[in-house]
Amino acid sequence: MASTRVMDEDITLPETSQIRPSGVRYIKLGEKGALAETCIRQGIVILQHTEVPHELAANGDWDAIRGLLEARSPDTGTVTRWVNEVQAFYEPSLDTLWVTFHAGHLWWGFADPEVLPAPDTLRPGARFRRMRDGWRKTDLAGNALHTDRLSTQITRTAAFRGTICALPAANQLVRLINGEESPIVAETQRLRTAFEASLVDIIRSLHQNDFELLTDLIFHRLGWQRIGALGGLQADTDLVLVQPATGQRALVQVKSSASQDVVEDYGARFADAEGALPFLVCHSPAGALRPPAARSDMIIWQGEELARKVSEAGLVEWLLEHAA
């Protein structure tokens, strides 16, 4: 069984391989989402159209409901939206996926079919459905669905002025919850990985002076500032850097080649520099290098990871120009 945390309570959820909803509906839980926390905590989805009698909606008397709503608004479009919202709440398929946004997360789940009057303590005249397995704010692999990491194609629905609507990016959202990568993104990732792998040999062809300069440029592009000389006769470091935003210092050793014994040696040299973050940058390691015992916080850039830093820093053109 898998577990997830909903607000301040833990609930246990059944393992799910994938979801395949017949439809996706966004719902605003209360006016401007005012009831979202309560609904998520209680594992329910609520409809606030209190002007529509439960009996009429349960019997599907949509003409009568339209007549009631027309008395409240002269705008045909608004009335039609209201009727559609009530109908969407009362008549969805059991495998309709419901989503909402709250506290910086996207929440999702499936609702039981029974529609019940809400208690007056929640919202007099409202009605609700219980969520099977509650509301979830993670994908099926347990990764949090933070709204600031989601596509605007999905999150823009939060600005919807009504209560219930179809989600335009439904297929994209279902892939996201299932942990399925977009075919376009997957192909781009494949091409990027191949491109970065092609940079490794070019980096290895650099003269040591150019390699030290490249390393300095990478850190500079990533927001670090050098506060000492580059390379030269410094015994333990080739670069001493500071991150202006945080004041964090870094000690960087640049090596064309290195073994794990070399890494351990530098770890011992940096052991007393507790206020500085150690880096080792190496383009031709003798085997896979790992952080040393004396400084387990050492960051090691090597091989394709180093090539990725070159790409992230926008230094591919510089690299091609300085390649031997």
CSV table of C-alpha atoms in Angstrom, one decimal:
chain,number,residue,atom,x,y,z
A,1,MET,CA,0.0,0.0,0.0
A,2,ALA,CA,1.1,3.5,-0.7
A,3,SER,CA,0.6,6.4,1.7
A,4,THR,CA,0.4,10.2,1.2
A,5,ARG,CA,-0.1,13.1,3.5
A,6,VAL,CA,-3.3,15.2,3.2
A,7,MET,CA,-3.0,18.4,5.1
A,8,ASP,CA,-2.2,17.2,8.7
A,9,GLU,CA,-3.4,13.6,8.4
A,10,ASP,CA,-1.9,10.5,6.8
A,11,ILE,CA,-4.2,8.3,4.7
A,12,THR,CA,-3.4,5.0,3.0
A,13,LEU,CA,-4.1,4.7,-0.7
A,14,PRO,CA,-4.2,1.6,-2.9
A,15,GLU,CA,-1.4,1.1,-5.3
A,16,THR,CA,-2.3,2.3,-8.7
A,17,SER,CA,-0.3,1.5,-11.9
A,18,GLN,CA,-1.9,4.2,-14.1
A,19,ILE,CA,-5.1,6.2,-14.4
A,20,ARG,CA,-7.2,6.3,-17.5
A,21,PRO,CA,-10.1,8.8,-16.8
A,22,SER,CA,-12.9,9.2,-19.2
A,23,GLY,CA,-12.9,12.9,-18.6
A,24,VAL,CA,-11.1,15.6,-16.5
A,25,ARG,CA,-13.0,18.3,-14.6
A,26,TYR,CA,-11.5,21.3,-12.7
A,27,ILE,CA,-13.6,22.3,-9.7
A,28,LYS,CA,-13.2,25.4,-7.5
A,29,LEU,CA,-13.9,24.3,-3.9
A,30,GLY,CA,-16.0,27.2,-2.5
A,31,GLU,CA,-16.0,30.8,-3.5
A,32,LYS,CA,-12.4,31.7,-4.5
A,33,GLY,CA,-11.4,28.3,-3.1
A,34,ALA,CA,-12.4,29.2,0.4
A,35,LEU,CA,-13.5,25.6,1.3
A,36,ALA,CA,-10.5,23.9,-0.3
A,37,GLU,CA,-8.6,23.2,2.9
A,38,THR,CA,-11.7,21.7,4.5
A,39,CYS,CA,-12.7,19.7,1.5
A,40,ILE,CA,-9.2,18.3,1.1
A,41,ARG,CA,-9.0,17.4,4.7
A,42,GLN,CA,-12.4,15.7,4.8
A,43,GLY,CA,-11.9,14.0,1.4
A,44,ILE,CA,-14.9,15.5,-0.3
A,45,VAL,CA,-15.8,17.6,-3.4
A,46,ILE,CA,-18.4,20.3,-2.9
A,47,LEU,CA,-20.9,22.1,-5.1
A,48,GLN,CA,-22.1,25.5,-4.0
A,49,HIS,CA,-25.1,26.1,-6.3
A,50,THR,CA,-27.4,26.4,-3.3
A,51,GLU,CA,-30.1,28.0,-5.4
A,52,VAL,CA,-30.7,24.7,-7.2
A,53,PRO,CA,-32.8,22.2,-5.2
A,54,HIS,CA,-31.1,18.8,-4.7
A,55,GLU,CA,-34.2,16.9,-5.8
A,56,LEU,CA,-34.4,18.6,-9.2
A,57,ALA,CA,-30.7,17.9,-9.9
A,58,ALA,CA,-30.9,14.4,-8.7
A,59,ASN,CA,-33.9,13.7,-11.0
A,60,GLY,CA,-32.1,15.4,-13.9
A,61,ASP,CA,-34.8,18.0,-14.5
A,62,TRP,CA,-32.5,20.4,-16.3
A,63,ASP,CA,-35.3,22.4,-17.9
A,64,ALA,CA,-36.7,23.3,-14.5
A,65,ILE,CA,-33.3,24.1,-13.2
A,66,ARG,CA,-32.7,26.4,-16.2
A,67,GLY,CA,-35.9,28.2,-15.5
A,68,LEU,CA,-34.9,28.8,-11.9
A,69,LEU,CA,-31.5,30.1,-12.9
A,70,GLU,CA,-32.9,32.4,-15.7
A,71,ALA,CA,-34.7,34.2,-12.9
A,72,ARG,CA,-31.4,35.0,-11.4
A,73,SER,CA,-29.6,36.2,-14.5
A,74,PRO,CA,-30.6,37.6,-17.9
A,75,ASP,CA,-27.4,36.4,-19.5
A,76,THR,CA,-28.0,33.2,-21.4
A,77,GLY,CA,-24.4,32.3,-21.5
A,78,THR,CA,-24.1,32.6,-17.7
A,79,VAL,CA,-27.2,30.5,-17.2
A,80,THR,CA,-26.0,27.8,-19.5
A,81,ARG,CA,-22.7,27.7,-17.6
A,82,TRP,CA,-24.5,27.3,-14.3
A,83,VAL,CA,-26.7,24.5,-15.7
A,84,ASN,CA,-23.6,22.7,-17.1
A,85,GLU,CA,-21.8,23.0,-13.8
A,86,VAL,CA,-24.6,21.4,-11.8
A,87,GLN,CA,-25.1,18.7,-14.5
A,88,ALA,CA,-21.3,18.0,-14.5
A,89,PHE,CA,-21.4,17.5,-10.7
A,90,TYR,CA,-24.5,15.2,-10.8
A,91,GLU,CA,-23.9,13.2,-13.9
A,92,PRO,CA,-20.2,12.5,-14.4
A,93,SER,CA,-18.8,9.1,-15.0
A,94,LEU,CA,-17.3,7.2,-12.1
A,95,ASP,CA,-13.9,7.5,-13.7
A,96,THR,CA,-14.1,11.3,-14.1
A,97,LEU,CA,-10.9,12.8,-12.7
A,98,TRP,CA,-11.5,15.8,-10.5
A,99,VAL,CA,-8.7,18.4,-10.0
A,100,THR,CA,-8.3,21.6,-8.0
A,101,PHE,CA,-5.5,23.9,-6.9
A,102,HIS,CA,-4.7,24.7,-3.3
A,103,ALA,CA,-1.6,25.8,-1.2
A,104,GLY,CA,0.8,25.7,-4.2
A,105,HIS,CA,-0.2,22.2,-5.3
A,106,LEU,CA,-2.5,20.5,-7.9
A,107,TRP,CA,-4.8,18.0,-6.1
A,108,TRP,CA,-6.6,15.2,-7.9
A,109,GLY,CA,-8.9,12.2,-7.2
A,110,PHE,CA,-12.1,10.3,-8.2
A,111,ALA,CA,-15.4,10.8,-6.5
A,112,ASP,CA,-18.1,8.4,-5.4
A,113,PRO,CA,-21.4,8.6,-7.4
A,114,GLU,CA,-23.7,9.5,-4.5
A,115,VAL,CA,-24.5,13.2,-4.1
A,116,LEU,CA,-25.4,14.2,-0.5
A,117,PRO,CA,-26.6,17.5,1.1
A,118,ALA,CA,-23.7,19.2,2.8
A,119,PRO,CA,-24.0,19.9,6.6
A,120,ASP,CA,-24.8,23.5,7.5
A,121,THR,CA,-21.4,23.7,9.3
A,122,LEU,CA,-19.8,23.3,5.9
A,123,ARG,CA,-22.1,25.3,3.6
A,124,PRO,CA,-25.9,25.5,4.1
A,125,GLY,CA,-27.7,24.3,0.9
A,126,ALA,CA,-24.5,22.9,-0.7
A,127,ARG,CA,-24.1,19.3,-1.7
A,128,PHE,CA,-21.0,17.1,-1.8
A,129,ARG,CA,-19.6,13.8,-3.0
A,130,ARG,CA,-16.9,11.7,-1.2
A,131,MET,CA,-13.6,11.3,-2.9
A,132,ARG,CA,-12.5,7.7,-3.3
A,133,ASP,CA,-9.1,7.4,-1.6
A,134,GLY,CA,-9.2,11.2,-0.8
A,135,TRP,CA,-7.4,14.0,-2.6
A,136,ARG,CA,-3.8,13.5,-3.7
A,137,LYS,CA,-1.1,16.1,-4.4
A,138,THR,CA,1.5,13.8,-5.8
A,139,ASP,CA,1.9,11.8,-9.0
A,140,LEU,CA,1.7,8.0,-8.9
A,141,ALA,CA,5.4,7.8,-8.2
A,142,GLY,CA,5.0,10.1,-5.1
A,143,ASN,CA,6.5,13.2,-6.7
A,144,ALA,CA,4.8,16.4,-5.4
A,145,LEU,CA,2.7,18.3,-8.0
A,146,HIS,CA,3.9,21.8,-7.2
A,147,THR,CA,2.0,24.4,-9.3
A,148,ASP,CA,5.2,26.4,-10.0
A,149,ARG,CA,6.6,23.3,-11.8
A,150,LEU,CA,3.6,22.6,-14.0
A,151,SER,CA,2.8,23.9,-17.5
A,152,THR,CA,0.7,27.0,-17.7
A,153,GLN,CA,-1.5,24.9,-20.0
A,154,ILE,CA,-2.6,23.2,-16.8
A,155,THR,CA,-2.4,25.9,-14.2
A,156,ARG,CA,-4.2,28.6,-16.1
A,157,THR,CA,-7.4,26.8,-15.4
A,158,ALA,CA,-7.1,28.1,-11.8
A,159,ALA,CA,-8.1,31.5,-13.1
A,160,PHE,CA,-11.5,30.1,-14.3
A,161,ARG,CA,-14.2,32.4,-12.9
A,162,GLY,CA,-16.9,29.7,-12.6
A,163,THR,CA,-17.0,26.5,-10.5
A,164,ILE,CA,-16.6,23.5,-12.8
A,165,CYS,CA,-15.0,23.3,-16.3
A,166,ALA,CA,-13.3,20.8,-18.5
A,167,LEU,CA,-9.5,20.9,-18.3
A,168,PRO,CA,-8.1,21.9,-21.8
A,169,ALA,CA,-4.8,20.1,-21.2
A,170,ALA,CA,-6.4,16.9,-19.9
A,171,ASN,CA,-4.1,14.5,-21.8
A,172,GLN,CA,-1.0,16.4,-20.6
A,173,LEU,CA,-2.3,16.3,-17.0
A,174,VAL,CA,-3.0,12.5,-17.1
A,175,ARG,CA,0.5,11.9,-18.4
A,176,LEU,CA,1.9,14.0,-15.6
A,177,ILE,CA,0.0,12.1,-12.9
A,178,ASN,CA,1.0,8.7,-14.5
A,179,GLY,CA,4.6,9.8,-14.6
A,180,GLU,CA,4.6,9.4,-18.4
A,181,GLU,CA,7.0,11.6,-20.3
A,182,SER,CA,5.7,13.6,-23.3
A,183,PRO,CA,7.0,12.0,-26.5
A,184,ILE,CA,8.4,15.4,-27.7
A,185,VAL,CA,10.2,15.9,-24.4
A,186,ALA,CA,11.5,12.4,-24.4
A,187,GLU,CA,13.0,12.8,-27.9
A,188,THR,CA,14.5,16.2,-26.9
A,189,GLN,CA,16.0,14.7,-23.8
A,190,ARG,CA,17.6,11.9,-25.9
A,191,LEU,CA,19.0,14.4,-28.4
A,192,ARG,CA,20.4,16.6,-25.6
A,193,THR,CA,22.0,13.6,-23.9
A,194,ALA,CA,23.7,12.6,-27.2
A,195,PHE,CA,24.8,16.2,-27.8
A,196,GLU,CA,26.3,16.5,-24.3
A,197,ALA,CA,28.1,13.2,-24.7
A,198,SER,CA,29.7,14.5,-27.9
A,199,LEU,CA,31.2,17.4,-25.9
A,200,VAL,CA,33.2,15.2,-23.6
A,201,ASP,CA,36.0,14.4,-26.0
A,202,ILE,CA,36.2,18.1,-27.1
A,203,ILE,CA,36.6,19.1,-23.4
A,204,ARG,CA,39.3,16.5,-23.0
A,205,SER,CA,41.2,18.0,-26.0
A,206,LEU,CA,41.7,21.4,-24.2
A,207,HIS,CA,45.0,22.6,-23.0
A,208,GLN,CA,45.2,22.7,-19.2
A,209,ASN,CA,45.2,26.5,-19.2
A,210,ASP,CA,42.1,26.6,-21.4
A,211,PHE,CA,40.4,24.0,-19.2
A,212,GLU,CA,41.0,26.1,-16.1
A,213,LEU,CA,39.6,29.1,-18.0
A,214,LEU,CA,36.6,27.1,-19.1
A,215,THR,CA,35.9,26.1,-15.5
A,216,ASP,CA,36.2,29.7,-14.3
A,217,LEU,CA,33.7,30.8,-17.0
A,218,ILE,CA,31.3,28.1,-16.0
A,219,PHE,CA,31.2,29.2,-12.4
A,220,HIS,CA,31.0,32.8,-13.5
A,221,ARG,CA,28.0,32.1,-15.7
A,222,LEU,CA,26.3,30.2,-12.9
A,223,GLY,CA,26.6,33.2,-10.5
A,224,TRP,CA,29.9,32.7,-8.7
A,225,GLN,CA,32.6,35.3,-8.5
A,226,ARG,CA,36.3,34.6,-8.4
A,227,ILE,CA,38.1,36.3,-5.5
A,228,GLY,CA,41.6,35.1,-6.1
A,229,ALA,CA,44.0,34.4,-9.0
A,230,LEU,CA,43.2,31.7,-11.6
A,231,GLY,CA,45.5,28.7,-11.3
A,232,GLY,CA,49.1,29.6,-10.9
A,233,LEU,CA,51.1,28.5,-7.9
A,234,GLN,CA,48.3,27.9,-5.5
A,235,ALA,CA,48.9,24.7,-3.7
A,236,ASP,CA,45.4,23.4,-3.0
A,237,THR,CA,43.0,25.3,-5.2
A,238,ASP,CA,42.8,26.7,-8.7
A,239,LEU,CA,39.8,28.9,-7.9
A,240,VAL,CA,38.5,30.6,-4.8
A,241,LEU,CA,35.0,31.7,-5.4
A,242,VAL,CA,32.1,33.4,-3.6
A,243,GLN,CA,28.4,33.3,-4.2
A,244,PRO,CA,27.3,37.0,-3.8
A,245,ALA,CA,23.7,36.1,-3.0
A,246,THR,CA,24.5,33.9,0.0
A,247,GLY,CA,28.1,34.7,0.8
A,248,GLN,CA,29.0,31.0,0.3
A,249,ARG,CA,32.6,30.4,-0.5
A,250,ALA,CA,33.9,27.6,-2.8
A,251,LEU,CA,37.3,26.1,-3.3
A,252,VAL,CA,37.8,24.5,-6.7
A,253,GLN,CA,40.6,22.2,-7.9
A,254,VAL,CA,40.8,21.7,-11.7
A,255,LYS,CA,42.5,18.5,-12.9
A,256,SER,CA,42.8,17.1,-16.4
A,257,SER,CA,43.0,13.7,-14.9
A,258,ALA,CA,42.6,12.3,-11.4
A,259,SER,CA,42.2,9.0,-9.6
A,260,GLN,CA,40.2,8.3,-6.4
A,261,ASP,CA,43.5,8.6,-4.5
A,262,VAL,CA,43.8,12.2,-5.8
A,263,VAL,CA,40.3,12.9,-4.7
A,264,GLU,CA,41.0,11.5,-1.2
A,265,ASP,CA,44.1,13.7,-1.0
A,266,TYR,CA,42.2,16.8,-1.8
A,267,GLY,CA,39.5,15.8,0.6
A,268,ALA,CA,42.1,15.7,3.4
A,269,ARG,CA,43.5,19.1,2.3
A,270,PHE,CA,40.1,20.7,2.4
A,271,ALA,CA,39.1,19.0,5.7
A,272,ASP,CA,39.7,22.1,7.8
A,273,ALA,CA,37.9,24.5,5.4
A,274,GLU,CA,34.5,23.9,6.9
A,275,GLY,CA,33.1,27.2,5.7
A,276,ALA,CA,33.8,26.6,2.1
A,277,LEU,CA,32.3,24.2,-0.4
A,278,PRO,CA,34.9,22.0,-2.2
A,279,PHE,CA,34.7,21.2,-5.9
A,280,LEU,CA,36.8,19.0,-8.1
A,281,VAL,CA,36.5,19.4,-11.8
A,282,CYS,CA,38.1,16.7,-14.0
A,283,HIS,CA,37.6,15.9,-17.6
A,284,SER,CA,39.5,12.6,-17.7
A,285,PRO,CA,38.9,10.7,-14.5
A,286,ALA,CA,40.6,7.3,-13.8
A,287,GLY,CA,37.4,5.5,-13.2
A,288,ALA,CA,34.3,6.9,-11.6
A,289,LEU,CA,35.2,9.4,-8.9
A,290,ARG,CA,33.2,9.8,-5.7
A,291,PRO,CA,33.3,12.3,-2.8
A,292,PRO,CA,36.1,11.6,-0.4
A,293,ALA,CA,35.7,10.3,3.1
A,294,ALA,CA,37.1,13.5,4.6
A,295,ARG,CA,34.8,15.8,2.7
A,296,SER,CA,31.6,14.0,1.7
A,297,ASP,CA,30.1,17.3,0.6
A,298,MET,CA,32.6,17.6,-2.2
A,299,ILE,CA,31.0,18.2,-5.6
A,300,ILE,CA,32.7,16.4,-8.5
A,301,TRP,CA,32.1,17.4,-12.1
A,302,GLN,CA,33.4,14.8,-14.5
A,303,GLY,CA,32.6,13.4,-17.9
A,304,GLU,CA,29.0,14.0,-19.2
A,305,GLU,CA,28.1,15.9,-16.1
A,306,LEU,CA,30.8,18.4,-16.8
A,307,ALA,CA,29.7,18.6,-20.4
A,308,ARG,CA,26.1,19.4,-19.2
A,309,LYS,CA,27.5,22.3,-17.1
A,310,VAL,CA,29.2,23.7,-20.2
A,311,SER,CA,25.9,23.5,-22.0
A,312,GLU,CA,23.9,25.0,-19.1
A,313,ALA,CA,26.4,27.9,-18.9
A,314,GLY,CA,26.0,28.6,-22.7
A,315,LEU,CA,29.7,28.0,-23.4
A,316,VAL,CA,29.4,25.5,-26.3
A,317,GLU,CA,30.5,28.1,-28.8
A,318,TRP,CA,33.5,29.1,-26.6
A,319,LEU,CA,34.4,25.4,-26.3
A,320,LEU,CA,34.3,24.8,-30.1
A,321,GLU,CA,36.4,27.8,-30.7
A,322,HIS,CA,39.1,26.7,-28.2
A,323,ALA,CA,39.2,23.0,-29.1
A,324,ALA,CA,42.5,21.7,-30.3
